[in-house]
XYZ file of C-alpha atoms in Angstrom:
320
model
C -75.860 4.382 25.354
C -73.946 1.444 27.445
C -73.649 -0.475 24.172
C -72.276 2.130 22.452
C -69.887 3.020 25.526
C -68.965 -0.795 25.417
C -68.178 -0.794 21.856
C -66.179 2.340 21.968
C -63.774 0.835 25.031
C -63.960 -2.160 23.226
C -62.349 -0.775 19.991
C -60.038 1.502 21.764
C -58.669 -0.850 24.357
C -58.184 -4.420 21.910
C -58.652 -2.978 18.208
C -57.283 0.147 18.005
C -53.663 -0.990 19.239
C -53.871 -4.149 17.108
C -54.708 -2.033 14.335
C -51.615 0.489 14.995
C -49.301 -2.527 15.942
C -50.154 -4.225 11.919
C -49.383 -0.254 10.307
C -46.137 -0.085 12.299
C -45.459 -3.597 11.345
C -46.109 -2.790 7.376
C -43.869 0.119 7.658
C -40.885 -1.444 9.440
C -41.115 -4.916 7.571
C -37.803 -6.353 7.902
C -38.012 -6.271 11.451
C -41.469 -7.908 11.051
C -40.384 -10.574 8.565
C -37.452 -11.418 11.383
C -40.100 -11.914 13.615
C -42.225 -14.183 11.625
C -38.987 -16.246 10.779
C -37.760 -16.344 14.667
C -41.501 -17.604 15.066
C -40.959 -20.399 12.737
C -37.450 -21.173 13.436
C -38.447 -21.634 16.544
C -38.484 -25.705 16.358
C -34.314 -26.057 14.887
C -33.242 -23.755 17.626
C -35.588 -25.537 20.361
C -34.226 -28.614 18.627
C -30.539 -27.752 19.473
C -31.488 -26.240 23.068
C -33.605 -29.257 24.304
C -31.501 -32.386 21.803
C -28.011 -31.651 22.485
C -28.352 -29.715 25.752
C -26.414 -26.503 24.368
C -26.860 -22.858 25.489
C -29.344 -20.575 23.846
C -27.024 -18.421 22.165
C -24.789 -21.460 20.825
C -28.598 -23.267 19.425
C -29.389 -19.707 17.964
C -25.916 -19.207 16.051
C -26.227 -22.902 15.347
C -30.072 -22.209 13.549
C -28.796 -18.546 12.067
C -25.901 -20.463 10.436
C -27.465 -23.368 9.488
C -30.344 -20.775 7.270
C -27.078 -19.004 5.556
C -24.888 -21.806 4.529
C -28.284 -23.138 3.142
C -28.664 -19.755 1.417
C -25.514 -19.642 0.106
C -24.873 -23.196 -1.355
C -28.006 -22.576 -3.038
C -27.050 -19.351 -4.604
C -23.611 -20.652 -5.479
C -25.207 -24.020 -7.179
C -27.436 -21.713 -9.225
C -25.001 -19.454 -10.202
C -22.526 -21.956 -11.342
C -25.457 -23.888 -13.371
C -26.137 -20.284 -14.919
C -22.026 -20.301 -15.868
C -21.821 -23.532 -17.706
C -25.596 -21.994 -19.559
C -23.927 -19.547 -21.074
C -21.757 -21.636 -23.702
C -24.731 -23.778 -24.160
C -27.174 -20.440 -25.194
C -24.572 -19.081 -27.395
C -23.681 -22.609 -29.062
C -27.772 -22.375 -29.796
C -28.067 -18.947 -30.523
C -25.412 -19.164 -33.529
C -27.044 -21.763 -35.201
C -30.496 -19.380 -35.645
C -31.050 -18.125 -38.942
C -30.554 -14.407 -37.571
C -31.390 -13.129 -41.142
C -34.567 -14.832 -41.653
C -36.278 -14.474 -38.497
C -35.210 -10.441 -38.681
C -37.356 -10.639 -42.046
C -40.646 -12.313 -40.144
C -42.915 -10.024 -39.817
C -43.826 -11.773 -36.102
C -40.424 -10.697 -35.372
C -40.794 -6.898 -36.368
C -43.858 -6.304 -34.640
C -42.336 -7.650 -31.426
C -38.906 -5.777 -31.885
C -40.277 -2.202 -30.668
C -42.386 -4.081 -27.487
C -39.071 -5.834 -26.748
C -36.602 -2.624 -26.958
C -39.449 -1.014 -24.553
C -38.898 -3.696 -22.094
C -35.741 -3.917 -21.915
C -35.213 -0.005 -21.704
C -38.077 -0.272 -19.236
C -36.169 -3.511 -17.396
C -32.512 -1.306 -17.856
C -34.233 1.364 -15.620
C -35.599 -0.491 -13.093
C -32.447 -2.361 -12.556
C -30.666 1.196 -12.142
C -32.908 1.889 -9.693
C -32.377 -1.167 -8.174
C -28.875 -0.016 -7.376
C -29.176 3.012 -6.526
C -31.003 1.684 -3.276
C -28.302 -0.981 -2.768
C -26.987 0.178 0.343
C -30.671 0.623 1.969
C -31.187 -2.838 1.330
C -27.731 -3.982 2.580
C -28.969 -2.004 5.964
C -32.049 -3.619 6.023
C -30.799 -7.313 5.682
C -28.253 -6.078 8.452
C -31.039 -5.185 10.742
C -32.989 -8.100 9.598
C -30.113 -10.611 10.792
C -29.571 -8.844 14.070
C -33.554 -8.877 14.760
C -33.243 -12.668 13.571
C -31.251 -13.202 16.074
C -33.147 -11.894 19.075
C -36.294 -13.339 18.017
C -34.895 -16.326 18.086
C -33.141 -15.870 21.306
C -36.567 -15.136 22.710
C -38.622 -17.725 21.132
C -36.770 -20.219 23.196
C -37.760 -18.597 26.617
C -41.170 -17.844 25.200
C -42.307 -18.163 21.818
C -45.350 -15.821 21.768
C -42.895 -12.889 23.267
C -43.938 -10.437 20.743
C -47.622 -10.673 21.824
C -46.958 -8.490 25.199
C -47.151 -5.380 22.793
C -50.875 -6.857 22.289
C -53.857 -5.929 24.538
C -54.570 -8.927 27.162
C -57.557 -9.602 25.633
C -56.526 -9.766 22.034
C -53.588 -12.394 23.394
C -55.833 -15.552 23.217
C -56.986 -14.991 20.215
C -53.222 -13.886 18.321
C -51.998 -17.250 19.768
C -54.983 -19.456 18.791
C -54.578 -17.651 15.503
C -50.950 -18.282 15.247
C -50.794 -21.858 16.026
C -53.894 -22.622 12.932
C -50.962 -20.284 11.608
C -48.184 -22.668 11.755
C -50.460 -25.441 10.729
C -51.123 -23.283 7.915
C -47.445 -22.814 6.772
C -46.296 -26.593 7.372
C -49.099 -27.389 4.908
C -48.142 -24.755 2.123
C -44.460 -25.992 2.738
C -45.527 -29.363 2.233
C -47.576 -28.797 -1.033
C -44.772 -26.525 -2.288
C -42.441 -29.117 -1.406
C -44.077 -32.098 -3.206
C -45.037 -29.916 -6.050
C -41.292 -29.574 -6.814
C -40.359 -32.911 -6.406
C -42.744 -33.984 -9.144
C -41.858 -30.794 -11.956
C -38.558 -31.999 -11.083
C -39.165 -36.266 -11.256
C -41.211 -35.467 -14.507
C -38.280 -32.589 -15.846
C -35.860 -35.148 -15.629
C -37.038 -37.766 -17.074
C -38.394 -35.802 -20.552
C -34.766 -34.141 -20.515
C -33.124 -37.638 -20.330
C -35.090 -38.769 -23.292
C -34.424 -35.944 -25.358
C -30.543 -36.422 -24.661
C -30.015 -32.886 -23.080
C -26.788 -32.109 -21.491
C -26.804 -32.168 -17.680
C -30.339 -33.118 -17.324
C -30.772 -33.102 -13.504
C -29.609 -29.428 -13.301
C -31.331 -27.896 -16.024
C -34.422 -29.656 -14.246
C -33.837 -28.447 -11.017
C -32.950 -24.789 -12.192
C -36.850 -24.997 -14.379
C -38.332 -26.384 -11.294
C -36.963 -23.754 -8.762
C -38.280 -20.950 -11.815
C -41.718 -22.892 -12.027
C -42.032 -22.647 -7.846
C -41.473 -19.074 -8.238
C -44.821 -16.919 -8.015
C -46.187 -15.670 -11.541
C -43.725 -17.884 -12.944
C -43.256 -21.450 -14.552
C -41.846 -23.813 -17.035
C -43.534 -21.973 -19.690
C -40.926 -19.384 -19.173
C -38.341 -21.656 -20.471
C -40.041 -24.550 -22.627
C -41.741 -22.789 -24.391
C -38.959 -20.303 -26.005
C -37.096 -23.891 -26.659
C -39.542 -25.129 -27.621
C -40.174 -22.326 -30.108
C -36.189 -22.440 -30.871
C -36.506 -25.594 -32.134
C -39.160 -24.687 -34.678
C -36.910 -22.263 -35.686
C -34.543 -24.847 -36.822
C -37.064 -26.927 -38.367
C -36.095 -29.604 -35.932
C -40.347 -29.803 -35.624
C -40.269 -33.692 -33.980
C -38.248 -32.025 -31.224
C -39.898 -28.943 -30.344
C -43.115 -30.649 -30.791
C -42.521 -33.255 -27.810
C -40.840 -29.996 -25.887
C -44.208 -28.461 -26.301
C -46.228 -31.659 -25.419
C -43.754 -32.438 -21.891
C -44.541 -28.786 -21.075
C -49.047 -29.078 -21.448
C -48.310 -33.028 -19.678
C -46.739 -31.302 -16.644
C -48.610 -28.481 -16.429
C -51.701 -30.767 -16.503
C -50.647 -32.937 -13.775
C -49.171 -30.438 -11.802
C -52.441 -28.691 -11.632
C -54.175 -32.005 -11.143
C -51.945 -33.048 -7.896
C -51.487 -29.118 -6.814
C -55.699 -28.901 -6.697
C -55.871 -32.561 -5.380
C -53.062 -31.090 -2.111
C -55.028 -27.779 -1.507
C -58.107 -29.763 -1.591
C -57.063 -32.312 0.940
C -55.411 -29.963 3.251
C -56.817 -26.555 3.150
C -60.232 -26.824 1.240
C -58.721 -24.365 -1.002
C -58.768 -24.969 -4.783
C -56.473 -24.417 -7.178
C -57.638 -21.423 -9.075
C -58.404 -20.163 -6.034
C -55.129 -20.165 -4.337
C -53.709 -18.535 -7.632
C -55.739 -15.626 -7.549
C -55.146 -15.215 -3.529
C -51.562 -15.571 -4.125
C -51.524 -12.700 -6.673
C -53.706 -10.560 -4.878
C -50.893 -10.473 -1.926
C -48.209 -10.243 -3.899
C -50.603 -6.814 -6.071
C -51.433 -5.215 -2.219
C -47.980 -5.879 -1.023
C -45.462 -6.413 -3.175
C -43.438 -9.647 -3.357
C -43.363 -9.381 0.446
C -46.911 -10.574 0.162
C -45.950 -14.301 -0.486
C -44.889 -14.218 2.915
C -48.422 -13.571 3.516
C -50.475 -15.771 1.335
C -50.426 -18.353 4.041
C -52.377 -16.190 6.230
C -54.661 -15.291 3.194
C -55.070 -18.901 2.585
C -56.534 -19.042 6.602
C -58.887 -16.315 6.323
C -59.919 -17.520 2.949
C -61.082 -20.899 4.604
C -62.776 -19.405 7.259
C -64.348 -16.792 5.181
C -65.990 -19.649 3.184
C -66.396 -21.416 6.090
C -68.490 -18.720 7.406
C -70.704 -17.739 4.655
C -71.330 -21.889 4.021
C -72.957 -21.752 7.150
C -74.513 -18.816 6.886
């Protein structure tokens, strides 16, 4: 009867709250994603406070505009390389043999699957705008909550924890420093991941005398570091395009740089995990999608933390 008194103050004093504080922090996730990012922030904003010796709200404008001009020349780079693409699709594009390939059979049993997903990809896009202006409000609340996280996470960086029980407070910030060791290694593997898709883009473009080779390698590498996604998504339609135009040699060694990077990729990506997380591979591929299936593409925010209680889960039942 004590034991089961224990348990029941237990769960309704430290579990129960933790349990309603992760619902409310599903539901209202931009304001939870600004927390996360204040959290992480933290170190360019304690940077300017404690370097340069200015005031908090001048180190958190500093760190806030710092993130958007990043964000911005970014998005303005890739749509400009998308601009000067669309001469160079529609120079390759005219020389297909539109009346042939309309004739291959491949071609006609694709052409009703294709007109579904693009009616399919039309609708979802409509819907997309429709709910423009909720997401304009919730990036507007997101950089307002951005900003007094970070504000706070130079007094205190655990300031969001006072909503926690005192017991469960130990544990959240033990948690969330493994956390943050957690996230500097995923950065770091994503990081060097790109740098070699890139290193090994380049050079394959330079030898096949493509146009702009740098960008169109750093515009396959950004799509390859994108979850679900990868160079296959673009090599292997040129690569196919090529066929097409019975230039074989060419869309042959197209074909051959995409299997030689995605072999080494996978090599060095398992050879990362393996050296910094115990995590293989295949393993952080099917953790990755499960987040994103449960949560949406919000949950790549989260596969970090998956990646945590993955290790310790297998940590656990080794030594069990």
């Amino acid at each position: 009867m004590i034991g089961l008194q224990i348990n029941k103050e237990d769960f309704f004093g430290k579990w129960a709250p933790i349990g309603i504080i992760i619902l409310i922090s599903f539901v209202a996730y931009p304001l939870t994603i600004a927390i996360i990012f204040g959290y992480f922030l933290f170190p360019i904003t304690n940077f300017f406070f404690k370097k340069f010796k200015l005031p908090i709200m001048l180190s958190v404008f500093l760190t806030e505009a710092l993130i958007l001009s990043g964000c911005i020349l970014l998005i303005l780079y890739l749509v400009q390389t998308l601009i000067d693409l669309i001469p160079l699709i529609h120079e390759y594009i005219v020389k297909l043999p539109v009346v042939e390939i309309q004739k291959h059979p491949i071609f006609l049993m694709f052409e009703g699957k294709f007109q579904t997903l693009l009616n399919k990809f039309m609708n979802e896009l409509l819907i997309y705008f429709t709910h423009l202006p909720s997401y304009f409000f919730e990036l507007f609340l997101f950089s307002i909550a951005l900003f007094f996280s970070l504000h706070e996470s130079v007094k205190d960086r655990h300031w969001f924890l006072v909503y926690f029980p005192k017991k469960a407070r130990g544990i959240c910030e033990k948690a969330l420093m493994k956390i943050s060791g957690v996230m500097n290694n995923f950065i770091s593997v994503g990081i060097k991941l790109y740098l070699l898709t890139f290193s090994l883009l380049s050079i394959g473009f330079v030898i096949l005398g493509f146009q702009q080779p740098f960008k169109y390698a750093f515009l396959v590498s950004l799509v390859d570091s994108l979850p679900f996604l990868g160079i296959g998504l673009i090599l292997i339609p040129l690569s196919i395009y090529f066929f097409l135009l019975e230039q074989h040699t060419i869309g042959l060694i197209i074909l051959l740089l995409y299997l030689f990077v995605q072999l080494t990729r996978h090599i060095v990506e398992s050879m990362l995990w393996s050296s910094s997380m115990q995590i293989k591979a295949v393993h952080v591929f099917f953790l990755s999608a499960a987040a994103i299936l449960i949560f949406g593409f919000i949950g790549i925010l989260f596969s970090p933390f998956i990646y945590l209680l993955a290790n310790r889960w297998s940590g656990l039942t080794r030594t069990s």
